[in-house]
Amino acid sequence: MKGRNLLIIALLVLASGIALIFLNNTISSTGVVITGGILFILAGIFNMGAYMGQRRGGTPQRNALRSAISWVASVAAVILGLAMLLFQTTFTPLVPFMFGVLVAFAALYQYFMLAYGSRPSPLPGWLYIFATLLAAAAVYLFLGKDETLTDRVIMLITGISLAVFGLMTVYEAIVIGRHNREIRKAGTVRSEGKAAKADTSAPDASPKPLDEKTEETPATNESEK
């Protein structure tokens, strides 16, 4: 994975976490449901408009399948958004669960990065501590009681988790980017060394003087015969 792409993701998540931390008294579960419903509706409408405006290509079978999938996904997004707006009392208790899923995904992503995703760049093992803390925060959001899981606590836990995830990813992006630069630098030096070695081992094509002089044969004068 490229360090630059990882850094962009990290900064976006870090900004979201900081926003949740500072706005923990302002953001409520009801507000999250309303915002999510509006976003789902806008995403469904935007997807419909984008699909209708794009050029269609390929075989008719693929066009029909693509059209069916796109319309079903767009309509489902709009219906879900409307349901969240109309049945706020039903979706509000699910906010801790949804944020728990978000934090759990962040923990799983970190475990994946540390175990496999960063190869061949090595990452320090102490990062597993923070990944485990993210997993513990997700479990608390899943299993916490309603009396303790107030809106402020939910926003604080989610914001801190996202901030930790963002900081971890920033550090990982720096390490991966540095390792990639070292690999490119080593490859450049190796290629230059091979080129220099090839130049020195090439045979010298410059003309060399003859070691022995060729003997000139005297010309015979036919008139003397």
Short mmCIF file of N, CA, C and O in Angstrom, two decimals, residues 93 96 140-141 143-154 157:
data_model
loop_
_atom_site.label_atom_id
_atom_site.label_comp_id
_atom_site.label_asym_id
_atom_site.label_seq_id
_atom_site.Cartn_x
_atom_site.Cartn_y
_atom_site.Cartn_z
N PRO A 93 -31.63 3.87 19.41
CA PRO A 93 -30.92 2.91 20.27
C PRO A 93 -29.84 2.12 19.54
O PRO A 93 -28.99 1.49 20.19
N PRO A 96 -25.20 3.26 19.35
CA PRO A 96 -23.99 2.64 19.93
C PRO A 96 -23.52 1.43 19.15
O PRO A 96 -22.31 1.22 18.98
N TYR A 140 -17.00 -2.47 24.30
CA TYR A 140 -17.74 -1.66 25.28
C TYR A 140 -18.96 -1.00 24.63
O TYR A 140 -20.03 -0.93 25.24
N LEU A 141 -18.82 -0.53 23.41
CA LEU A 141 -19.97 0.06 22.72
C LEU A 141 -21.03 -0.99 22.41
O LEU A 141 -22.23 -0.69 22.41
N LEU A 143 -21.59 -3.86 24.24
CA LEU A 143 -22.15 -4.49 25.44
C LEU A 143 -22.45 -3.52 26.57
O LEU A 143 -22.93 -3.95 27.62
N GLY A 144 -22.18 -2.25 26.36
CA GLY A 144 -22.43 -1.28 27.44
C GLY A 144 -23.91 -1.12 27.74
O GLY A 144 -24.77 -1.30 26.88
N LYS A 145 -24.19 -0.79 29.00
CA LYS A 145 -25.58 -0.60 29.42
C LYS A 145 -26.09 0.78 29.01
O LYS A 145 -25.31 1.72 28.83
N ASP A 146 -27.38 0.86 28.89
CA ASP A 146 -27.99 2.12 28.45
C ASP A 146 -27.76 3.25 29.45
O ASP A 146 -27.68 4.42 29.07
N GLU A 147 -27.64 2.91 30.75
CA GLU A 147 -27.45 3.96 31.74
C GLU A 147 -26.08 4.62 31.61
O GLU A 147 -25.94 5.83 31.85
N THR A 148 -25.08 3.84 31.26
CA THR A 148 -23.72 4.38 31.14
C THR A 148 -23.42 4.91 29.75
O THR A 148 -22.61 5.83 29.60
N LEU A 149 -24.07 4.35 28.75
CA LEU A 149 -23.81 4.77 27.37
C LEU A 149 -24.69 5.97 27.01
O LEU A 149 -25.63 5.87 26.23
N THR A 150 -24.37 7.10 27.58
CA THR A 150 -25.07 8.32 27.21
C THR A 150 -24.51 8.83 25.87
O THR A 150 -23.49 8.33 25.38
N ASP A 151 -25.20 9.81 25.32
CA ASP A 151 -24.74 10.34 24.04
C ASP A 151 -23.32 10.90 24.15
O ASP A 151 -22.49 10.71 23.25
N ARG A 152 -23.04 11.58 25.25
CA ARG A 152 -21.70 12.16 25.42
C ARG A 152 -20.63 11.07 25.49
O ARG A 152 -19.57 11.19 24.88
N VAL A 153 -20.91 10.00 26.23
CA VAL A 153 -19.94 8.90 26.34
C VAL A 153 -19.73 8.22 25.00
O VAL A 153 -18.60 7.89 24.62
N ILE A 154 -20.81 8.03 24.26
CA ILE A 154 -20.69 7.39 22.94
C ILE A 154 -19.82 8.23 22.02
O ILE A 154 -18.93 7.71 21.33
N ILE A 157 -16.06 8.16 23.26
CA ILE A 157 -15.38 6.89 22.97
C ILE A 157 -15.12 6.76 21.47
O ILE A 157 -14.01 6.38 21.05
#
